[in-house]
mmCIF file with all atom_site columns, C-alpha atoms and ligand atoms in Angstrom:
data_model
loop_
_atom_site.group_PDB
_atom_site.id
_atom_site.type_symbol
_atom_site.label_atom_id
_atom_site.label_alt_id
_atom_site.label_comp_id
_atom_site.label_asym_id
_atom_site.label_entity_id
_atom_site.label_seq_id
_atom_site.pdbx_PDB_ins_code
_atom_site.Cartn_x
_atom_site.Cartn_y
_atom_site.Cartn_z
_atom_site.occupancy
_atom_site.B_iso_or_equiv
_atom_site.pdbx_formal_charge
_atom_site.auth_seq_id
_atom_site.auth_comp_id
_atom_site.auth_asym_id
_atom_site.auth_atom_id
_atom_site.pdbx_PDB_model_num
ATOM   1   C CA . UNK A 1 1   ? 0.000  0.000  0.000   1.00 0.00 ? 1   UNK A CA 1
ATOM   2   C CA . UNK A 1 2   ? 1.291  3.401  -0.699  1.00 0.00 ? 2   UNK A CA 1
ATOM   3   C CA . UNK A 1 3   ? -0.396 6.421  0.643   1.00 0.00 ? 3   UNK A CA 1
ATOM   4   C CA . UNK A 1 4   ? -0.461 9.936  -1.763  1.00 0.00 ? 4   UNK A CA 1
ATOM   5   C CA . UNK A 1 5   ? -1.112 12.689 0.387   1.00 0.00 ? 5   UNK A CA 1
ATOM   6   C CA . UNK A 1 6   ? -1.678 16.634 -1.070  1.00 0.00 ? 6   UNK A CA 1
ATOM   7   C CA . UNK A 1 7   ? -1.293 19.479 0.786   1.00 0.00 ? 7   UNK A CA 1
ATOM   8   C CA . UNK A 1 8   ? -2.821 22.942 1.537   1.00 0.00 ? 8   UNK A CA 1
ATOM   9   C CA . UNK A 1 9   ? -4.743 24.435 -1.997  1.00 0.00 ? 9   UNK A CA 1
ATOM   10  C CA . UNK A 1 10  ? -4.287 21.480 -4.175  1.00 0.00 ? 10  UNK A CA 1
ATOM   11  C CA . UNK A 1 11  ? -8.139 21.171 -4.438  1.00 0.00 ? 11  UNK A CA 1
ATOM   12  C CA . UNK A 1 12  ? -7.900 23.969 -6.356  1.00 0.00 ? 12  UNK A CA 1
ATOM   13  C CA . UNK A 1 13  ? -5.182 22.441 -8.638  1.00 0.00 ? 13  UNK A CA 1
ATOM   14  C CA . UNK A 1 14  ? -6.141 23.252 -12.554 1.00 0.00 ? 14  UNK A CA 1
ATOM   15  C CA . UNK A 1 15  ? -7.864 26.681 -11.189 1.00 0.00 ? 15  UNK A CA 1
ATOM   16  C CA . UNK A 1 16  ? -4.961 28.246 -9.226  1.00 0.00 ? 16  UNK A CA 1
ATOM   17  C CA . UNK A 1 17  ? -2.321 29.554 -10.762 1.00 0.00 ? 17  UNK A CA 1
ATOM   18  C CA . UNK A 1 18  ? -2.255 27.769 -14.111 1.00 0.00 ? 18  UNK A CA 1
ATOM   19  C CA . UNK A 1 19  ? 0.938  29.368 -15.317 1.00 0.00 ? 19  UNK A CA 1
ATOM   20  C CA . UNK A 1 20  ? 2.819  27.459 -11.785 1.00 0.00 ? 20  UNK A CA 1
ATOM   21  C CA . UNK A 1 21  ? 1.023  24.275 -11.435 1.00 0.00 ? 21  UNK A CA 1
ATOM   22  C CA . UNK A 1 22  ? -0.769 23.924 -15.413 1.00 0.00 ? 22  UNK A CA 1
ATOM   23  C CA . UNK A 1 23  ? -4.519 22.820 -15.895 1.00 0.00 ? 23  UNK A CA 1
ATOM   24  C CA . UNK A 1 24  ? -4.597 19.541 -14.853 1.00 0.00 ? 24  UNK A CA 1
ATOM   25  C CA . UNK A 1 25  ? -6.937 18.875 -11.864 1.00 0.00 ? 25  UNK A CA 1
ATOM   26  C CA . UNK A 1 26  ? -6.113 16.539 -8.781  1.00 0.00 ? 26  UNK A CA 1
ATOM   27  C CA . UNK A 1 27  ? -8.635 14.803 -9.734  1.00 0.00 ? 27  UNK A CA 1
ATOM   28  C CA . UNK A 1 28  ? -6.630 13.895 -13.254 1.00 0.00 ? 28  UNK A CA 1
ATOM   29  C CA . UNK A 1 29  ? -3.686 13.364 -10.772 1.00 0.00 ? 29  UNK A CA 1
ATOM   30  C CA . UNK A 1 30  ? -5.762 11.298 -9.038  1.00 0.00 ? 30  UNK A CA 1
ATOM   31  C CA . UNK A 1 31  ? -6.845 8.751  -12.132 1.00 0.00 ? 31  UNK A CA 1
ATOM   32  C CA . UNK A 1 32  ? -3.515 8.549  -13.609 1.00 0.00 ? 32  UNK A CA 1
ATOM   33  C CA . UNK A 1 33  ? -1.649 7.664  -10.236 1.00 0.00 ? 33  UNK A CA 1
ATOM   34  C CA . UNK A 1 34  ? -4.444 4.978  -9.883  1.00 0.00 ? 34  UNK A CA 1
ATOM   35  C CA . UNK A 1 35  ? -3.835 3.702  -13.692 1.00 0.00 ? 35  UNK A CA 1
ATOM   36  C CA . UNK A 1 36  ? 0.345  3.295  -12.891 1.00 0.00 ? 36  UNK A CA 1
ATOM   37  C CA . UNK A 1 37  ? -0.297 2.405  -9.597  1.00 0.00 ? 37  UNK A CA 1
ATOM   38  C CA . UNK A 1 38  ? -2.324 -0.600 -11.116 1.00 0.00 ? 38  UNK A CA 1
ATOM   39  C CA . UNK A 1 39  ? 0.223  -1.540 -13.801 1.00 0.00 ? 39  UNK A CA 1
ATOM   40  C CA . UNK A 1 40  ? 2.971  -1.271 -11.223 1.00 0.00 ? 40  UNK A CA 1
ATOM   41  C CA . UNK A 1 41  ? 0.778  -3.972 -9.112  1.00 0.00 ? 41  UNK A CA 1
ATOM   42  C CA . UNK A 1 42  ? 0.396  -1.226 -6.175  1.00 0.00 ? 42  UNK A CA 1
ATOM   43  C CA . UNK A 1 43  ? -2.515 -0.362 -3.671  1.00 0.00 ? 43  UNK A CA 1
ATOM   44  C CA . UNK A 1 44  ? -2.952 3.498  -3.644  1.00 0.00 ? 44  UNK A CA 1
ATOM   45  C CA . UNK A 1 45  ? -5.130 5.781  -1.083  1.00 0.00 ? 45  UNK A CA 1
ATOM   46  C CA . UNK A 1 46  ? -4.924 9.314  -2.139  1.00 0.00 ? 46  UNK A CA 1
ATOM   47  C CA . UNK A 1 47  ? -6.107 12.397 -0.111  1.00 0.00 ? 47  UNK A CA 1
ATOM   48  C CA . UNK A 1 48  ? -6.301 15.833 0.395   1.00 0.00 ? 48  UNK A CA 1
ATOM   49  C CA . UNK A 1 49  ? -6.300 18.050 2.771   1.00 0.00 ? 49  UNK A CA 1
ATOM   50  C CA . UNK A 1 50  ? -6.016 21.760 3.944   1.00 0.00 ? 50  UNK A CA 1
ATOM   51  C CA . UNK A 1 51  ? -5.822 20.661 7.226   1.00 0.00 ? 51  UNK A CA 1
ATOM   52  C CA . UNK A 1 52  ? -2.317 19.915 8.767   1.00 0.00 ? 52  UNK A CA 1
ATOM   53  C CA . UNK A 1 53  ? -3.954 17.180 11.593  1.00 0.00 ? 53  UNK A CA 1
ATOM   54  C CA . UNK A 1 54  ? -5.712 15.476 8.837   1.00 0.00 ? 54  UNK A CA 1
ATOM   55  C CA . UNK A 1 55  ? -2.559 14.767 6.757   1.00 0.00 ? 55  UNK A CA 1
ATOM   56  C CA . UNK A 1 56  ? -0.591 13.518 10.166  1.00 0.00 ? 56  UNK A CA 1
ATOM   57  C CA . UNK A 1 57  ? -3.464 11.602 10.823  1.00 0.00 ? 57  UNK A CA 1
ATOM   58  C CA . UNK A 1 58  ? -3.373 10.150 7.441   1.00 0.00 ? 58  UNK A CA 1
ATOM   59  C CA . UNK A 1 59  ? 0.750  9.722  8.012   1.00 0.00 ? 59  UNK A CA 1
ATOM   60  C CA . UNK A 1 60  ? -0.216 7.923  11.178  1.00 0.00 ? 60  UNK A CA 1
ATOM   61  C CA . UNK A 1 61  ? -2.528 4.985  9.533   1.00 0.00 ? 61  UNK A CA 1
ATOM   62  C CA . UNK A 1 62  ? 0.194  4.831  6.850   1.00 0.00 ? 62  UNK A CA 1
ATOM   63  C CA . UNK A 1 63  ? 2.332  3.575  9.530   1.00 0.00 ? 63  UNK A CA 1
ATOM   64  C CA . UNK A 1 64  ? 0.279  0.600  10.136  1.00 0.00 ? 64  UNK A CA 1
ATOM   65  C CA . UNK A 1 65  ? -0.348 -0.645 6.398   1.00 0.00 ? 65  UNK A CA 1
ATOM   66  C CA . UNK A 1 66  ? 1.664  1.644  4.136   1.00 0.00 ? 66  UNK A CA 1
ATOM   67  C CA . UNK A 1 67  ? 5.552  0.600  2.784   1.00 0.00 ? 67  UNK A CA 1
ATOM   68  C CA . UNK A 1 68  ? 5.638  4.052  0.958   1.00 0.00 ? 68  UNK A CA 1
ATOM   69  C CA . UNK A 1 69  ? 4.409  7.751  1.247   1.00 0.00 ? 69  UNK A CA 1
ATOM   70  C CA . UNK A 1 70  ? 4.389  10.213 -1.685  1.00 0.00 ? 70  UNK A CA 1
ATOM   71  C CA . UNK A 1 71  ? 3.407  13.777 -0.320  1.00 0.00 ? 71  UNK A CA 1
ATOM   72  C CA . UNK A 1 72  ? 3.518  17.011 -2.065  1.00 0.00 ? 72  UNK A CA 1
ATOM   73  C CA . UNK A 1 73  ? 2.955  19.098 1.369   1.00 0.00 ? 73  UNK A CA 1
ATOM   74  C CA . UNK A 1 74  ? 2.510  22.186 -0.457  1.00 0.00 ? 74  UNK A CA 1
ATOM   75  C CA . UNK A 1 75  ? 3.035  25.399 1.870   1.00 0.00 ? 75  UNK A CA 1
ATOM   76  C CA . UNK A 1 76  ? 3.548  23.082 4.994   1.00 0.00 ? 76  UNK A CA 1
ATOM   77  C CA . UNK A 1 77  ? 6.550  21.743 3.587   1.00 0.00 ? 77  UNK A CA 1
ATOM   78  C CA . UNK A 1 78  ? 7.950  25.391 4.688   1.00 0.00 ? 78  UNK A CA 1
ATOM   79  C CA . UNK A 1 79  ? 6.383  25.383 7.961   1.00 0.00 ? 79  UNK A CA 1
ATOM   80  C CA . UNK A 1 80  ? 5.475  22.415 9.571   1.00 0.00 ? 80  UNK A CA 1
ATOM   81  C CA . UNK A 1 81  ? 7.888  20.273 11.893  1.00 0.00 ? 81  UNK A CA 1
ATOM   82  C CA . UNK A 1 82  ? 5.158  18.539 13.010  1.00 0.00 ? 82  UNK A CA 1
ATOM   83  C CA . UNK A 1 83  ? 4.698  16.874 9.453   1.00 0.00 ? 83  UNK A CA 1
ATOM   84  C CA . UNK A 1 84  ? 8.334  16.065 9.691   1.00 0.00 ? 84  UNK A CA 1
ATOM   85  C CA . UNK A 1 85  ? 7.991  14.189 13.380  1.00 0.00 ? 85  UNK A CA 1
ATOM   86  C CA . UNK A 1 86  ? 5.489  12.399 11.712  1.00 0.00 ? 86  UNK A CA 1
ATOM   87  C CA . UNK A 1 87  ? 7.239  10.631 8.854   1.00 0.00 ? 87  UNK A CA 1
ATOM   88  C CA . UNK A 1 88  ? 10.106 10.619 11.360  1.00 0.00 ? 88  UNK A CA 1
ATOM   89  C CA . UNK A 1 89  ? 7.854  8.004  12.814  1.00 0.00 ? 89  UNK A CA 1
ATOM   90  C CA . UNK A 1 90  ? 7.244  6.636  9.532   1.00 0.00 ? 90  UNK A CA 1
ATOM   91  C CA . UNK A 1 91  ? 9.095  3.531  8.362   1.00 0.00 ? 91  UNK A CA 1
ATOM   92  C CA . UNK A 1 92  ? 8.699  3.355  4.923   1.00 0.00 ? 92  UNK A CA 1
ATOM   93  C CA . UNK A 1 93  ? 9.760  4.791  2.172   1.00 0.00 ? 93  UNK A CA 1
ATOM   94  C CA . UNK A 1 94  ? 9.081  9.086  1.371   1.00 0.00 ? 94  UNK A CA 1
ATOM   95  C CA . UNK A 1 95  ? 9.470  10.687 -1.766  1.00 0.00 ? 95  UNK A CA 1
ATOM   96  C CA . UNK A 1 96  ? 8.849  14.352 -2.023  1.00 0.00 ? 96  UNK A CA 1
ATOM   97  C CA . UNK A 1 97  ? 6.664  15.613 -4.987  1.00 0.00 ? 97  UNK A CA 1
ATOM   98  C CA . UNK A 1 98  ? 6.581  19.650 -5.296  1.00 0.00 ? 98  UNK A CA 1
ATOM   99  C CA . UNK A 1 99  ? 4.562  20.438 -9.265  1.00 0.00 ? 99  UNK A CA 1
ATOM   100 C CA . UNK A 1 100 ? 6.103  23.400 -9.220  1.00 0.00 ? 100 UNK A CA 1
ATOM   101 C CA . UNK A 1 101 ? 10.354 23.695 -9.315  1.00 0.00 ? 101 UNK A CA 1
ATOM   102 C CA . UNK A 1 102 ? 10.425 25.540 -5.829  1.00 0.00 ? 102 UNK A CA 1
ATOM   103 C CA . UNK A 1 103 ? 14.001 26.194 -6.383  1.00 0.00 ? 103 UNK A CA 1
ATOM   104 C CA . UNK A 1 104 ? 13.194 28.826 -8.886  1.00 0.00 ? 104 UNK A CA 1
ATOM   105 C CA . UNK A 1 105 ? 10.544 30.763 -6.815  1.00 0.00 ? 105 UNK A CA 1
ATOM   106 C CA . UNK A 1 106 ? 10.798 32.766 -3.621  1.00 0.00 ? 106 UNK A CA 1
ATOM   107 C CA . UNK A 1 107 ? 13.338 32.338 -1.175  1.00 0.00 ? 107 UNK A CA 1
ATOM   108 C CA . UNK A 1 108 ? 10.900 31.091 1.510   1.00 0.00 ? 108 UNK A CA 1
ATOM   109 C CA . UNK A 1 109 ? 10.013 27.920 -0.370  1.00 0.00 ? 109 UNK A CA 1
ATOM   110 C CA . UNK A 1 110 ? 14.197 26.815 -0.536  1.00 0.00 ? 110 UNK A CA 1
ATOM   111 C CA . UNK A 1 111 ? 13.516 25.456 2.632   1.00 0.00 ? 111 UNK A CA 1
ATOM   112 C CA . UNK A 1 112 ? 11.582 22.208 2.944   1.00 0.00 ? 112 UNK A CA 1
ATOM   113 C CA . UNK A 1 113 ? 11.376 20.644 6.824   1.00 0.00 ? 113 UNK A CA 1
ATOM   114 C CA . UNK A 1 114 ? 10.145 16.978 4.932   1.00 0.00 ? 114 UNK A CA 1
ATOM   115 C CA . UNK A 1 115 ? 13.199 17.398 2.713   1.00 0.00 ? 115 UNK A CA 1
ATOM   116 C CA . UNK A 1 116 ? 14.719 15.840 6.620   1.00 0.00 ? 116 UNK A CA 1
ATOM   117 C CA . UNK A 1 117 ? 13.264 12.559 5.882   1.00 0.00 ? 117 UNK A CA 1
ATOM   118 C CA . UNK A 1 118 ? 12.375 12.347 2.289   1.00 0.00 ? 118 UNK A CA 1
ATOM   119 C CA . UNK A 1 119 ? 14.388 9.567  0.573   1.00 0.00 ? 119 UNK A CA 1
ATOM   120 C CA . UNK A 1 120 ? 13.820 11.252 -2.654  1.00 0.00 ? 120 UNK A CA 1
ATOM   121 C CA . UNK A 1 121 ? 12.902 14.798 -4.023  1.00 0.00 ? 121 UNK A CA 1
ATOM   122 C CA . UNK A 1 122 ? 11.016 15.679 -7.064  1.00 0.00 ? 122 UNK A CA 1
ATOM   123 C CA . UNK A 1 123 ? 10.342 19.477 -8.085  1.00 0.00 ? 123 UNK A CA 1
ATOM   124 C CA . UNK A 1 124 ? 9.265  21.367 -11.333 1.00 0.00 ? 124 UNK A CA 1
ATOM   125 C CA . UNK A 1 125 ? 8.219  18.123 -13.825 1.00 0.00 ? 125 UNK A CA 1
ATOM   126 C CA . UNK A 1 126 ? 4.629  19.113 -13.230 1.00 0.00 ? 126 UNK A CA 1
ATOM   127 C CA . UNK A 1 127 ? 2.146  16.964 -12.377 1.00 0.00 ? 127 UNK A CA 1
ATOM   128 C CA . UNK A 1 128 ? 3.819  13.850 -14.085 1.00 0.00 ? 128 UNK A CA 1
ATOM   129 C CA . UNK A 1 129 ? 5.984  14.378 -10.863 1.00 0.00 ? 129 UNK A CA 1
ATOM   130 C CA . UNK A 1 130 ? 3.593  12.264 -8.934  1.00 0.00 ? 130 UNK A CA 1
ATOM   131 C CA . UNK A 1 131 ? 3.999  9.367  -11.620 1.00 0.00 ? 131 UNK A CA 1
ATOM   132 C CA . UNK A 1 132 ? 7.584  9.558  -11.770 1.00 0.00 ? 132 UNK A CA 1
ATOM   133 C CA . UNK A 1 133 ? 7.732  8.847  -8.071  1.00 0.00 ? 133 UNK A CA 1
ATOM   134 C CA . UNK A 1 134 ? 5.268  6.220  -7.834  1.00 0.00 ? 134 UNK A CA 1
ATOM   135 C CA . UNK A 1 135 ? 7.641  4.044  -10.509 1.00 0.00 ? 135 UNK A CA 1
ATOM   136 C CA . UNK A 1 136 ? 10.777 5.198  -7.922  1.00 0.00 ? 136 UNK A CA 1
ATOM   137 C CA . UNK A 1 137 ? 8.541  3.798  -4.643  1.00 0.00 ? 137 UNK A CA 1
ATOM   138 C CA . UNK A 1 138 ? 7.813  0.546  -6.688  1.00 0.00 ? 138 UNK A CA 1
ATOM   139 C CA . UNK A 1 139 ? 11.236 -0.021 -7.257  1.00 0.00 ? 139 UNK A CA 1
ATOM   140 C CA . UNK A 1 140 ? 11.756 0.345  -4.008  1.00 0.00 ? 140 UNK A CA 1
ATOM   141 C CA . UNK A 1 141 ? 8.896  -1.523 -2.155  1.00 0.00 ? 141 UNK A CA 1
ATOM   142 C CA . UNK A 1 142 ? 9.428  -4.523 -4.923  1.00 0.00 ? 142 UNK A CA 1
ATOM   143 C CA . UNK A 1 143 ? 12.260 -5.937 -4.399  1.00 0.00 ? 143 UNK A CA 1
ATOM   144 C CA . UNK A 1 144 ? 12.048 -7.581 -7.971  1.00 0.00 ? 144 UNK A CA 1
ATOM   145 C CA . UNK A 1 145 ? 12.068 -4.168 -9.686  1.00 0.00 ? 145 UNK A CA 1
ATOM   146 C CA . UNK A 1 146 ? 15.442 -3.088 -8.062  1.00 0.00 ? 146 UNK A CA 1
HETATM 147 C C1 . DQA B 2 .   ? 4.062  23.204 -4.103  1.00 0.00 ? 1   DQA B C1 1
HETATM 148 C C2 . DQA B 2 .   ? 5.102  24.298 -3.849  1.00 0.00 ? 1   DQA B C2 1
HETATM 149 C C3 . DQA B 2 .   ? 4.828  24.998 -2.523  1.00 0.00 ? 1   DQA B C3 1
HETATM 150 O O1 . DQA B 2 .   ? 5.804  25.992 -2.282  1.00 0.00 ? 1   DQA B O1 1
HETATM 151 C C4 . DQA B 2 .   ? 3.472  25.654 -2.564  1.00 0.00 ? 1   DQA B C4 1
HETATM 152 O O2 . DQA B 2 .   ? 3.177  26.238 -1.301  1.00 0.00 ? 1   DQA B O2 1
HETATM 153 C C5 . DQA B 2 .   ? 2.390  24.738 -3.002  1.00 0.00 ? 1   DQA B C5 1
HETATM 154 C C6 . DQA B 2 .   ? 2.655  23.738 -4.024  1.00 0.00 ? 1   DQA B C6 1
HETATM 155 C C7 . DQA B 2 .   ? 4.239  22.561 -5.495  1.00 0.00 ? 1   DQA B C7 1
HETATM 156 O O3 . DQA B 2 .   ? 3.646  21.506 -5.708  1.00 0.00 ? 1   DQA B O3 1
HETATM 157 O O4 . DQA B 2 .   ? 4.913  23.123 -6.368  1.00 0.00 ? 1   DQA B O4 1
HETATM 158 O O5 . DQA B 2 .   ? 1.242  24.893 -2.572  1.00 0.00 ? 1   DQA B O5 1
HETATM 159 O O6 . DQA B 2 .   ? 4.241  22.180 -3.140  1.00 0.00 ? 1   DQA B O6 1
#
């Protein structure tokens, strides 16, 4: 099982900003993380939430049934230690999607607290970001595909 957990705004993904994050919708995110996820023989559960105690609570079940997290924290990857503690307490596997290349943008989003923990980064390949990191965390999980 791998858990792919979206931060703050990215309800509004396809509306906000367009020329940052495009037009596709996290609902298209959604469906095509589902399709690989299926090819790559992996269990996904995929949430959102603008709510920092919902996405530690979802960190929290992951520890009990999930051998990989993918999160795009959005603005709480700037802010939030408690995030951090919480895949600190996370045994699996963390790759850190950002749709945007943060490194280009505003000196405040340089920093990343999950950067800590994450095993891998991805930043600025758009959405396909997400897909490019759920074939990295089934390499990983499956032993086979190493
Ligand atoms: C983001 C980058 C963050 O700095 C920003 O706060 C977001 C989205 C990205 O996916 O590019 O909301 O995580």
């Amino acid at each position: 099982m791998i858990y792919i957990l979206n931060g703050p705004n990215l309800n509004l993904l396809g509306k906000r900003q367009p020329h940052i994050y495009g037009h596709e919708t996290l609902q298209g995110v959604e469906s095509q993380c589902r399709e690989l996820a299926a090819e790559l023989d992996l269990a996904v559960r995929f949430h959102q939430s603008n709510a920092e105690h919902e996405i530690i609570g979802w960190i929290h079940e992951a520890r009990e049934v999930a051998a990989g997290i993918i999160i795009n924290p959005a603005a709480f990857t700037h802010t939030s230690v408690a995030i951090l503690d919480a895949l600190n307490a996370f045994e699996g596997e963390v790759i850190e999607v950002h749709i945007s290349n943060v490194h280009k943008r505003e000196a405040f989003r340089h920093h990343s607290y999950v950067s800590l923990r994450a095993d891998g980064v991805i930043a600025g390949f758009g959405t396909q970001g997400y897909l490019l990191a759920l074939q990295r965390i089934a390499r990983l999980v499956i032993p086979e595909q190493n």
